[in-house]
XYZ file of N, CA and C in Angstrom:
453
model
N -5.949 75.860 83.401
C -6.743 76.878 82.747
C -7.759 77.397 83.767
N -7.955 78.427 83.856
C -9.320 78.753 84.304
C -9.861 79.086 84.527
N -11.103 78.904 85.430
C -12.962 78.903 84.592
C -12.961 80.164 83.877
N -12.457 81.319 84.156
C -12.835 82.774 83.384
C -12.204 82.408 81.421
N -11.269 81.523 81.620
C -10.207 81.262 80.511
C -11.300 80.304 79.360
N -12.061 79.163 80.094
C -12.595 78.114 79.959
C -13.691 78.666 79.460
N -14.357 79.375 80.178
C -16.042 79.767 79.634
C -15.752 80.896 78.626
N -14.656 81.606 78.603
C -14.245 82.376 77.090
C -14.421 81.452 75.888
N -13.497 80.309 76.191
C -13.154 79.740 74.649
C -14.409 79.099 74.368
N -15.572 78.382 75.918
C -16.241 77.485 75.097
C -17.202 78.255 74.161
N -17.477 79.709 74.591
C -18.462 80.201 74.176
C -18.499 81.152 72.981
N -16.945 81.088 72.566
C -16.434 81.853 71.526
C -16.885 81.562 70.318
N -17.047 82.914 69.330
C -17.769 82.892 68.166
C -16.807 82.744 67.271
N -16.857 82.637 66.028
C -16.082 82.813 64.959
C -15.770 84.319 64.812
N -17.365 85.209 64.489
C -16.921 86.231 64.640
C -16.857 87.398 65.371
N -16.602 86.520 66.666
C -15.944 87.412 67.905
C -14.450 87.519 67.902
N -13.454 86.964 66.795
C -12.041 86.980 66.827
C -11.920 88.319 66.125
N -10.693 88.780 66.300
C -10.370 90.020 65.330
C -9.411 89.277 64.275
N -10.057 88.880 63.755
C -9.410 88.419 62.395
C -8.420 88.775 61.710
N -8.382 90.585 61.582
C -7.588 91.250 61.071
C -6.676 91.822 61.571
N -6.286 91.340 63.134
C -5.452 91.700 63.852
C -4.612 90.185 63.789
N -4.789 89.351 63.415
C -4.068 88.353 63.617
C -3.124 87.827 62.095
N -2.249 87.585 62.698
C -1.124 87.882 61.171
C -0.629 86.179 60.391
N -0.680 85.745 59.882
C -0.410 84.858 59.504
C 0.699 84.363 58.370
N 1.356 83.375 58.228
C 2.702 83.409 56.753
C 2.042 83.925 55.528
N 0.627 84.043 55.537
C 0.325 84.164 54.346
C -0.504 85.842 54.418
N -0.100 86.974 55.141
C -1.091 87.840 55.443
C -2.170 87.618 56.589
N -2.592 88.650 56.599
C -4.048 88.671 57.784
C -4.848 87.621 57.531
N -5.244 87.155 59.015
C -6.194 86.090 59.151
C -7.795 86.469 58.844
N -7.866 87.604 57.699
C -9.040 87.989 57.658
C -10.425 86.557 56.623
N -9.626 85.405 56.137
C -9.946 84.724 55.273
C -10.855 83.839 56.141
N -10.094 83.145 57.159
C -10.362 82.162 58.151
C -12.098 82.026 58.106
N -12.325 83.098 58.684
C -14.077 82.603 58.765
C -14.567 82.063 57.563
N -14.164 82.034 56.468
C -14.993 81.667 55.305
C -14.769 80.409 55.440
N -13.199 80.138 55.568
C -12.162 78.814 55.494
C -13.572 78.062 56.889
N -13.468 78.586 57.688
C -14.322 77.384 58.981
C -15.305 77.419 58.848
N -16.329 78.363 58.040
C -17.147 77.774 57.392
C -17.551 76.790 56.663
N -16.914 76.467 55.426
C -16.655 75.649 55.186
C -16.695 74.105 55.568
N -15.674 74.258 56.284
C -15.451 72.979 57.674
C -16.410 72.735 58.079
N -17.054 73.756 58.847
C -18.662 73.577 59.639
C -19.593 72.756 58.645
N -19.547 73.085 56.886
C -20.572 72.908 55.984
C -19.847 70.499 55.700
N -19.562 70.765 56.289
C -18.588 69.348 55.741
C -18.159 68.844 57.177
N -18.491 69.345 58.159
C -18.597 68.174 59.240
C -19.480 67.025 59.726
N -19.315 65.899 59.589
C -18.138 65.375 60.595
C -17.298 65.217 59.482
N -17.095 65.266 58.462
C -15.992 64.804 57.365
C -14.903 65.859 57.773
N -13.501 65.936 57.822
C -12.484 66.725 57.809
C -11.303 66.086 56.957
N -10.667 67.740 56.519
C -9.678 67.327 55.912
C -8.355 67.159 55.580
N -7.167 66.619 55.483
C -5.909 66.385 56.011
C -4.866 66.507 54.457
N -3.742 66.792 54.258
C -3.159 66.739 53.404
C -2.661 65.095 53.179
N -2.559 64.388 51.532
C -2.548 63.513 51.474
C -1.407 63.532 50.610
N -0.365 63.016 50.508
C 0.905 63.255 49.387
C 1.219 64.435 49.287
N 2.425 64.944 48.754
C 2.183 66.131 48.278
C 1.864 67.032 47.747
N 0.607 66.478 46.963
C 0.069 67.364 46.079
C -1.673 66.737 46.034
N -2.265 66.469 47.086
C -3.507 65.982 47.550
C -4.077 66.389 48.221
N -5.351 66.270 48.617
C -6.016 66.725 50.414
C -6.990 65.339 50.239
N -7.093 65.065 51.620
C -7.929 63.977 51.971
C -9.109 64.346 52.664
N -10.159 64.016 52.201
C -11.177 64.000 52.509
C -11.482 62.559 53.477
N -11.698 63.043 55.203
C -11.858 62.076 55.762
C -13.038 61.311 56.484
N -13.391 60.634 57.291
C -14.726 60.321 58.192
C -14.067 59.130 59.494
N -14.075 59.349 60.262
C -13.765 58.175 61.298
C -15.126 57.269 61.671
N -15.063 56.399 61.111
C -15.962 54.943 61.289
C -16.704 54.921 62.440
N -15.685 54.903 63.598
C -15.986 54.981 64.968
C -17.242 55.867 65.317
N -17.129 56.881 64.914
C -18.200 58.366 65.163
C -19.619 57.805 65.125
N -19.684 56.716 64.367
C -20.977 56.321 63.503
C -21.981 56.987 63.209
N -21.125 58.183 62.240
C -22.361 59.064 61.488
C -22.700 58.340 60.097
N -24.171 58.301 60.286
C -25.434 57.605 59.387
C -25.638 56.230 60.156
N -24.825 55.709 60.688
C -25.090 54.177 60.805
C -26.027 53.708 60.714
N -27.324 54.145 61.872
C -28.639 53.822 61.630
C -29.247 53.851 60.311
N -29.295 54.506 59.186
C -29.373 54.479 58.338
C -28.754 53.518 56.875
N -27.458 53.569 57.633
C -26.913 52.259 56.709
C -27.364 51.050 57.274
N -28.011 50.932 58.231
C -28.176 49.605 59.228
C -29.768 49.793 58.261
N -30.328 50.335 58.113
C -31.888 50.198 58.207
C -31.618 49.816 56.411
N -30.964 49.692 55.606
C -30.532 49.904 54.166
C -30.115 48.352 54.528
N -29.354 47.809 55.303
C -28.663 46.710 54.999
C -27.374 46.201 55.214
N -26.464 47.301 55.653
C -25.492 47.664 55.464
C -24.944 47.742 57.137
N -23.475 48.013 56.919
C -23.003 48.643 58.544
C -22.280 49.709 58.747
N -22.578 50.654 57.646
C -22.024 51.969 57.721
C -20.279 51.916 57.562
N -19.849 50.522 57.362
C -18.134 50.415 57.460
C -17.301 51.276 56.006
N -16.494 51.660 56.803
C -15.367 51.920 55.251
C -16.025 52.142 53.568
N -16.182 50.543 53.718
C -16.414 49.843 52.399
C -18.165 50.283 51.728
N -18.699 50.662 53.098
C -19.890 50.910 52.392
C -19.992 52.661 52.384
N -19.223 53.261 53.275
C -19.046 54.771 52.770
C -18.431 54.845 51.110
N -17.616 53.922 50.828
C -16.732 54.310 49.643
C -17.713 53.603 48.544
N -18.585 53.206 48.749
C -19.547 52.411 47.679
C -21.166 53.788 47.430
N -21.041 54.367 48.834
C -22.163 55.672 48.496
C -21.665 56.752 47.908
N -20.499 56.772 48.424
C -19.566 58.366 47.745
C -19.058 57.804 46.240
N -19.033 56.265 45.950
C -19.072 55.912 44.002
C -20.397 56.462 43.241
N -21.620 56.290 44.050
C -22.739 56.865 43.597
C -22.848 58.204 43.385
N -21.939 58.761 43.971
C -22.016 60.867 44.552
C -21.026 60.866 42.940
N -19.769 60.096 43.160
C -18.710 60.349 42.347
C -19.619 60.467 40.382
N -20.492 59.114 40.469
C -20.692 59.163 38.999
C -21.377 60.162 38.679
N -22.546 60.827 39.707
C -23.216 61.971 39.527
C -22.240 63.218 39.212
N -21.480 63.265 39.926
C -20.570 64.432 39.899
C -20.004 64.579 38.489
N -19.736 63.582 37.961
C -18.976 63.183 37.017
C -19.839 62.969 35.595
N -20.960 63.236 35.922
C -22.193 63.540 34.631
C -21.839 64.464 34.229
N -21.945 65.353 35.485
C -22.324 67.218 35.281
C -20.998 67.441 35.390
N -19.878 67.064 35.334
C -18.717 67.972 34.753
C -17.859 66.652 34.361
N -16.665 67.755 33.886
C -15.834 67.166 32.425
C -14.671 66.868 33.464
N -14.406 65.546 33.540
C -13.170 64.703 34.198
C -13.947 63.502 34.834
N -12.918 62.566 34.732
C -12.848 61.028 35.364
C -11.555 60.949 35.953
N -11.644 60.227 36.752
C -10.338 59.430 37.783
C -9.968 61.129 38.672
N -10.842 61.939 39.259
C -10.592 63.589 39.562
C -10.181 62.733 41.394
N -10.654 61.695 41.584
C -10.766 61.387 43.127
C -10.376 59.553 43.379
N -9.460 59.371 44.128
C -9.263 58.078 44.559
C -9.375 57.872 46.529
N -9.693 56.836 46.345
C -9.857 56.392 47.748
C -8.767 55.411 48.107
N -8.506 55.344 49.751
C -7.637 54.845 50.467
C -7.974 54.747 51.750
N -9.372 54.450 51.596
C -9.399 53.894 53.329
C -9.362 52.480 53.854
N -9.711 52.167 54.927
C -9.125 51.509 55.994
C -10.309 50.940 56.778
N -9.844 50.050 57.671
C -11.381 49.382 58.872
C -11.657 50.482 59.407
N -10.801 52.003 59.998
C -11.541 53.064 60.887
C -11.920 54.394 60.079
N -11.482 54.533 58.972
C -11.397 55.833 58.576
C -11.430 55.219 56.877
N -12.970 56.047 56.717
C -13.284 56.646 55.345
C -12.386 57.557 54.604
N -11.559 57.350 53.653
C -11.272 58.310 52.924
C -11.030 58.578 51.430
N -11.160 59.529 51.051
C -11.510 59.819 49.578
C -9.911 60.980 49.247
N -9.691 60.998 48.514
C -8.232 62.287 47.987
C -8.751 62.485 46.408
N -7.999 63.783 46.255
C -7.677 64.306 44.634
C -6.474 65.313 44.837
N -6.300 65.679 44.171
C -5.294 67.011 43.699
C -5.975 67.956 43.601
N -7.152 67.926 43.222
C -8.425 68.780 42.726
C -8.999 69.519 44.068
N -8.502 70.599 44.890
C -9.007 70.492 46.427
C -10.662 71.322 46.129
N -10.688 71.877 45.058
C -11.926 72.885 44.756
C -13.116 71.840 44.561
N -12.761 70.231 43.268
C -13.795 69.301 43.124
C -14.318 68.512 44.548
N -12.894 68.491 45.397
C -12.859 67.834 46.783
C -13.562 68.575 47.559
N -14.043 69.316 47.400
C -14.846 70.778 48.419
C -16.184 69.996 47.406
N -16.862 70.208 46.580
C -17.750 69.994 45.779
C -18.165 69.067 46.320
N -17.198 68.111 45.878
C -17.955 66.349 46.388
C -18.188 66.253 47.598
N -17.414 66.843 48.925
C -17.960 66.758 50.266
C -19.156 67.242 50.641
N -19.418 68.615 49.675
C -21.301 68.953 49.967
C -22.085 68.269 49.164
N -21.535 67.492 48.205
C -22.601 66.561 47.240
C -22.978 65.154 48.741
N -21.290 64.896 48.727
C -22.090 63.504 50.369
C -22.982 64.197 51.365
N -22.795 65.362 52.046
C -23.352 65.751 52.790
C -24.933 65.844 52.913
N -25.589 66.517 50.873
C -26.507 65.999 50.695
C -27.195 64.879 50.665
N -26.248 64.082 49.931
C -26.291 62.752 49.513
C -26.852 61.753 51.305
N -26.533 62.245 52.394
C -26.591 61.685 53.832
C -28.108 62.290 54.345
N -28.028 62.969 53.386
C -29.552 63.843 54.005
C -30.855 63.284 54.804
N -31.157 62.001 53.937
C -31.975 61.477 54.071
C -31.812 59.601 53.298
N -32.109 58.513 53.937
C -32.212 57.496 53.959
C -32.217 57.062 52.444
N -33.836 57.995 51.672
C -33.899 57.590 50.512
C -32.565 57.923 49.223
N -32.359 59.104 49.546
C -31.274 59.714 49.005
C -29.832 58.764 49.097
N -29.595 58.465 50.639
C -28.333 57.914 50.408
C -28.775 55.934 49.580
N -29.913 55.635 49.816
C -30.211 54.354 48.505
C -30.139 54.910 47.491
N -30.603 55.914 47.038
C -30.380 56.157 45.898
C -28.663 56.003 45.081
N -28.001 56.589 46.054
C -26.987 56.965 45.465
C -25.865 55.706 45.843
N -26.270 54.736 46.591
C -25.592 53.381 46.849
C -26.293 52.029 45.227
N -27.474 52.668 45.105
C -28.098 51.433 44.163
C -27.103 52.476 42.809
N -26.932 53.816 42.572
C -25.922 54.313 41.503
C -24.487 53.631 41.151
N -24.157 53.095 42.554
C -22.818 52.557 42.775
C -22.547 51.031 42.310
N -23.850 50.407 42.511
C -23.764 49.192 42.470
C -23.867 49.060 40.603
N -24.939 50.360 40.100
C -25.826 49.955 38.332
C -23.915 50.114 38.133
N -23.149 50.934 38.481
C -21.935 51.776 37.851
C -21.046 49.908 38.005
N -20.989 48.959 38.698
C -20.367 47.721 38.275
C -20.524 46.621 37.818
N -21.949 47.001 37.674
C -22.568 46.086 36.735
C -22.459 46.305 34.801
């Protein structure tokens, strides 16, 4: 590659593409910016198709986004304790609207992950964690939700 090739892409905008020149199976790529928006609003979490009729909502362990925070809580930021803060996000979610069982989890020692069928509630719940990570007190809050929810 290069450098003229290199300092293009690193410095490239979203909306410096011509969007509407670019054609896609489904029509013009005029959608995209909203779509990587999105993404941007829900990173580091990304998301992958899960079965055929799912999307996965993911996090790689490794990254150690929050850790310090789960460390200062008690915790080690693993798997098991992402899927015990996002039970706290889940029951909230699940106050304010009408459905249960909308999201199951299937992660692992490296990778957090959450799925539904539901990809619109799955968009929802990723900016509810995102809040939910905001701040230290917030994510206790919503881990001590997880714990009242098995008791």
């Amino acid at each position: 590659m290069t450098e003229k090739n290199r300092t293009y892409i690193t410095h490239l905008k979203v909306t410096d593409v011509p969007w509407h020149r670019l054609t896609t199976a489904y029509g013009r790529g005029t959608d995209f910016p909203a779509h990587l928006t999105v993404l941007e609003q829900i990173a580091p979490f990304f998301l992958i198709p899960h079965h055929p009729y799912a999307i996965s909502l993911l996090l790689k362990i490794s990254d150690g986004f929050r850790t310090e925070e789960f460390c200062r809580l008690g915790l080690t930021g693993s798997s098991g304790d992402w899927e015990r803060l996002v039970r706290g996000v889940i029951r909230e979610f699940e106050e304010n609207n009408s459905g249960e069982d909308l999201f199951h989890f299937d992660s692992d020692e490296d990778v957090f992950c959450v799925y539904s069928q539901y990809i619109d509630d799955l968009m929802m719940l990723a900016k509810m964690i995102r809040v939910a990570c905001a701040d230290e007190k917030t994510m206790g809050m919503y881990l001590n939700m997880s714990e009242a929810a098995k008791a």
